[in-house]
PDB file of C-alpha atoms in Angstrom:
ATOM      1  CA  ARG A   1      55.630  85.637 -41.569  1.00  0.00           C
ATOM      2  CA  ASN A   2      54.553  82.175 -42.500  1.00  0.00           C
ATOM      3  CA  LEU A   3      50.797  81.223 -41.521  1.00  0.00           C
ATOM      4  CA  VAL A   4      49.857  78.141 -40.142  1.00  0.00           C
ATOM      5  CA  THR A   5      46.878  76.549 -41.142  1.00  0.00           C
ATOM      6  CA  ALA A   6      45.096  73.587 -38.859  1.00  0.00           C
ATOM      7  CA  LYS A   7      44.793  70.639 -40.505  1.00  0.00           C
ATOM      8  CA  THR A   8      41.087  69.346 -40.328  1.00  0.00           C
ATOM      9  CA  SER A   9      40.201  65.729 -39.705  1.00  0.00           C
ATOM     10  CA  GLY A  10      36.496  66.161 -40.079  1.00  0.00           C
ATOM     11  CA  PRO A  11      34.347  67.000 -42.748  1.00  0.00           C
ATOM     12  CA  ARG A  12      34.965  70.004 -44.816  1.00  0.00           C
ATOM     13  CA  GLY A  13      32.751  72.825 -45.320  1.00  0.00           C
ATOM     14  CA  GLY A  14      32.425  74.298 -41.848  1.00  0.00           C
ATOM     15  CA  GLU A  15      33.197  77.940 -41.191  1.00  0.00           C
ATOM     16  CA  ARG A  16      36.695  79.111 -41.113  1.00  0.00           C
ATOM     17  CA  PHE A  17      38.072  82.001 -39.318  1.00  0.00           C
ATOM     18  CA  ARG A  18      41.564  83.296 -38.800  1.00  0.00           C
ATOM     19  CA  VAL A  19      43.416  84.320 -35.549  1.00  0.00           C
ATOM     20  CA  VAL A  20      46.290  86.281 -35.038  1.00  0.00           C
ATOM     21  CA  THR A  21      48.019  87.101 -31.755  1.00  0.00           C
ATOM     22  CA  TYR A  22      50.822  89.629 -30.905  1.00  0.00           C
ATOM     23  CA  ASN A  23      52.617  90.268 -27.761  1.00  0.00           C
ATOM     24  CA  ILE A  24      53.542  93.924 -28.791  1.00  0.00           C
ATOM     25  CA  LEU A  25      55.525  94.680 -25.674  1.00  0.00           C
ATOM     26  CA  ALA A  26      54.418  97.773 -23.890  1.00  0.00           C
ATOM     27  CA  GLU A  27      56.493 101.002 -24.296  1.00  0.00           C
ATOM     28  CA  ILE A  28      57.402 100.998 -20.673  1.00  0.00           C
ATOM     29  CA  TYR A  29      59.111  97.628 -20.831  1.00  0.00           C
ATOM     30  CA  ALA A  30      60.845  98.248 -24.198  1.00  0.00           C
ATOM     31  CA  THR A  31      63.957  99.733 -22.642  1.00  0.00           C
ATOM     32  CA  GLN A  32      67.885  99.378 -23.605  1.00  0.00           C
ATOM     33  CA  GLN A  33      68.161  98.151 -20.137  1.00  0.00           C
ATOM     34  CA  GLN A  34      65.852  95.217 -20.697  1.00  0.00           C
ATOM     35  CA  TYR A  35      67.037  94.605 -24.080  1.00  0.00           C
ATOM     36  CA  PRO A  36      70.602  95.916 -24.668  1.00  0.00           C
ATOM     37  CA  TYR A  37      71.300  93.453 -27.877  1.00  0.00           C
ATOM     38  CA  CYS A  38      68.378  95.322 -29.595  1.00  0.00           C
ATOM     39  CA  ASP A  39      69.123  98.467 -31.523  1.00  0.00           C
ATOM     40  CA  PHE A  40      67.482 101.642 -29.821  1.00  0.00           C
ATOM     41  CA  TRP A  41      65.604 102.536 -33.111  1.00  0.00           C
ATOM     42  CA  ALA A  42      63.812  99.166 -33.386  1.00  0.00           C
ATOM     43  CA  LEU A  43      62.683  99.204 -29.784  1.00  0.00           C
ATOM     44  CA  SER A  44      61.114 102.736 -30.309  1.00  0.00           C
ATOM     45  CA  TRP A  45      56.996 102.497 -29.985  1.00  0.00           C
ATOM     46  CA  ASP A  46      56.449 104.530 -33.587  1.00  0.00           C
ATOM     47  CA  TYR A  47      58.636 102.014 -35.528  1.00  0.00           C
ATOM     48  CA  ARG A  48      56.993  98.788 -33.532  1.00  0.00           C
ATOM     49  CA  PHE A  49      53.462 100.571 -34.077  1.00  0.00           C
ATOM     50  CA  GLN A  50      54.013 101.058 -37.937  1.00  0.00           C
ATOM     51  CA  ASN A  51      55.427  97.183 -38.273  1.00  0.00           C
ATOM     52  CA  ILE A  52      52.545  95.581 -35.911  1.00  0.00           C
ATOM     53  CA  MET A  53      49.858  97.504 -38.063  1.00  0.00           C
ATOM     54  CA  ARG A  54      51.698  96.056 -41.316  1.00  0.00           C
ATOM     55  CA  GLU A  55      51.441  92.767 -40.121  1.00  0.00           C
ATOM     56  CA  ILE A  56      47.742  92.556 -38.788  1.00  0.00           C
ATOM     57  CA  ILE A  57      46.367  93.966 -41.771  1.00  0.00           C
ATOM     58  CA  ASP A  58      48.617  91.692 -44.203  1.00  0.00           C
ATOM     59  CA  ALA A  59      47.100  88.657 -42.197  1.00  0.00           C
ATOM     60  CA  CYS A  60      43.331  89.926 -42.572  1.00  0.00           C
ATOM     61  CA  PRO A  61      42.403  88.180 -39.363  1.00  0.00           C
ATOM     62  CA  ASP A  62      38.855  87.891 -37.937  1.00  0.00           C
ATOM     63  CA  VAL A  63      39.967  87.924 -34.301  1.00  0.00           C
ATOM     64  CA  ILE A  64      43.143  89.902 -33.176  1.00  0.00           C
ATOM     65  CA  CYS A  65      44.680  88.961 -29.737  1.00  0.00           C
ATOM     66  CA  MET A  66      47.153  91.128 -28.001  1.00  0.00           C
ATOM     67  CA  GLN A  67      49.209  91.118 -25.133  1.00  0.00           C
ATOM     68  CA  GLU A  68      51.394  93.950 -22.922  1.00  0.00           C
ATOM     69  CA  VAL A  69      49.016  96.646 -24.829  1.00  0.00           C
ATOM     70  CA  GLN A  70      50.022  99.935 -23.045  1.00  0.00           C
ATOM     71  CA  ALA A  71      46.594 101.490 -22.030  1.00  0.00           C
ATOM     72  CA  ASP A  72      47.664 104.738 -23.587  1.00  0.00           C
ATOM     73  CA  HIS A  73      48.830 103.599 -26.861  1.00  0.00           C
ATOM     74  CA  TYR A  74      45.377 101.558 -27.227  1.00  0.00           C
ATOM     75  CA  GLU A  75      43.548 104.868 -26.810  1.00  0.00           C
ATOM     76  CA  THR A  76      45.874 106.992 -28.711  1.00  0.00           C
ATOM     77  CA  HIS A  77      47.142 104.554 -31.409  1.00  0.00           C
ATOM     78  CA  LEU A  78      45.686 100.967 -31.788  1.00  0.00           C
ATOM     79  CA  TYR A  79      42.096 101.746 -31.437  1.00  0.00           C
ATOM     80  CA  ASN A  80      42.063 104.401 -34.131  1.00  0.00           C
ATOM     81  CA  ALA A  81      43.911 102.559 -36.607  1.00  0.00           C
ATOM     82  CA  LEU A  82      42.331  99.396 -36.215  1.00  0.00           C
ATOM     83  CA  SER A  83      39.129 100.915 -36.470  1.00  0.00           C
ATOM     84  CA  GLU A  84      40.436 102.876 -39.987  1.00  0.00           C
ATOM     85  CA  ALA A  85      41.576  99.434 -40.909  1.00  0.00           C
ATOM     86  CA  GLY A  86      37.850  98.079 -40.569  1.00  0.00           C
ATOM     87  CA  PHE A  87      38.443  96.265 -37.657  1.00  0.00           C
ATOM     88  CA  GLU A  88      35.770  96.522 -34.680  1.00  0.00           C
TER      89      GLU A  88
END
Protein backbone atom coordinates (compact mmCIF):
# COMPACT_ATOMS: atom_id res chain seq x y z
CA ARG A 1 0.00 0.00 0.00
CA ASN A 2 1.04 3.55 -0.55
CA LEU A 3 1.44 5.54 2.65
CA VAL A 4 0.01 9.03 2.74
CA THR A 5 2.16 11.64 4.44
CA ALA A 6 0.60 14.90 5.55
CA LYS A 7 2.29 18.03 4.35
CA THR A 8 3.20 20.35 7.20
CA SER A 9 2.56 24.06 7.00
CA GLY A 10 4.21 25.09 10.27
CA PRO A 11 7.75 24.87 11.56
CA ARG A 12 9.38 21.47 11.26
CA GLY A 13 10.87 19.50 14.10
CA GLY A 14 7.72 18.51 15.97
CA GLU A 15 6.93 14.97 17.03
CA ARG A 16 5.77 12.68 14.24
CA PHE A 17 3.74 9.53 14.52
CA ARG A 18 2.10 7.06 12.17
CA VAL A 19 -1.55 6.02 12.39
CA VAL A 20 -3.07 3.08 10.51
CA THR A 21 -6.73 2.19 10.42
CA TYR A 22 -8.39 -0.95 9.09
CA ASN A 23 -11.91 -2.23 8.82
CA ILE A 24 -11.04 -5.89 9.22
CA LEU A 25 -14.57 -7.21 8.52
CA ALA A 26 -15.74 -9.44 11.35
CA GLU A 27 -15.92 -13.07 10.27
CA ILE A 28 -19.63 -13.23 11.04
CA TYR A 29 -20.15 -10.73 8.18
CA ALA A 30 -17.65 -12.26 5.75
CA THR A 31 -20.09 -14.54 3.96
CA GLN A 32 -20.59 -15.56 0.34
CA GLN A 33 -24.14 -14.21 0.60
CA GLN A 34 -22.84 -10.78 1.58
CA TYR A 35 -19.87 -10.83 -0.83
CA PRO A 36 -20.84 -13.13 -3.74
CA TYR A 37 -18.19 -11.58 -6.02
CA CYS A 38 -15.36 -12.52 -3.62
CA ASP A 39 -13.61 -15.88 -3.76
CA PHE A 40 -14.41 -18.07 -0.77
CA TRP A 41 -10.74 -18.46 0.25
CA ALA A 42 -10.30 -14.68 0.39
CA LEU A 43 -13.10 -14.39 2.95
CA SER A 44 -11.59 -16.88 5.38
CA TRP A 45 -10.47 -15.39 8.67
CA ASP A 46 -7.10 -17.17 8.66
CA TYR A 47 -6.20 -15.75 5.24
CA ARG A 48 -7.34 -12.24 6.15
CA PHE A 49 -5.67 -12.36 9.58
CA GLN A 50 -2.26 -13.16 8.10
CA ASN A 51 -2.57 -10.30 5.61
CA ILE A 52 -3.83 -7.83 8.21
CA MET A 53 -0.88 -8.63 10.49
CA ARG A 54 1.60 -8.38 7.61
CA GLU A 55 0.29 -4.96 6.64
CA ILE A 56 0.32 -3.68 10.21
CA ILE A 57 3.87 -4.88 10.84
CA ASP A 58 5.08 -3.48 7.49
CA ALA A 59 3.54 -0.07 8.28
CA CYS A 60 5.30 0.20 11.70
CA PRO A 61 2.47 2.30 13.16
CA ASP A 62 2.46 4.12 16.48
CA VAL A 63 -1.35 3.96 16.66
CA ILE A 64 -3.57 1.18 15.28
CA CYS A 65 -7.31 1.69 14.78
CA MET A 66 -9.53 -1.25 13.87
CA GLN A 67 -13.20 -1.43 13.06
CA GLU A 68 -15.46 -4.50 12.92
CA VAL A 69 -13.23 -6.50 15.24
CA GLN A 70 -14.99 -9.66 16.33
CA ALA A 71 -14.47 -9.99 20.12
CA ASP A 72 -13.36 -13.62 20.10
CA HIS A 73 -10.89 -12.95 17.28
CA TYR A 74 -9.38 -10.09 19.25
CA GLU A 75 -8.96 -12.32 22.28
CA THR A 76 -7.67 -15.40 20.45
CA HIS A 77 -5.71 -13.91 17.54
CA LEU A 78 -5.15 -10.18 17.39
CA TYR A 79 -4.13 -9.44 20.98
CA ASN A 80 -1.48 -12.16 21.06
CA ALA A 81 -0.14 -11.44 17.57
CA LEU A 82 0.09 -7.70 18.21
CA SER A 83 1.76 -8.28 21.58
CA GLU A 84 4.31 -10.64 20.02
CA ALA A 85 5.02 -7.98 17.38
CA GLY A 86 5.81 -5.46 20.14
CA PHE A 87 2.57 -3.48 20.28
CA GLU A 88 0.96 -2.61 23.62
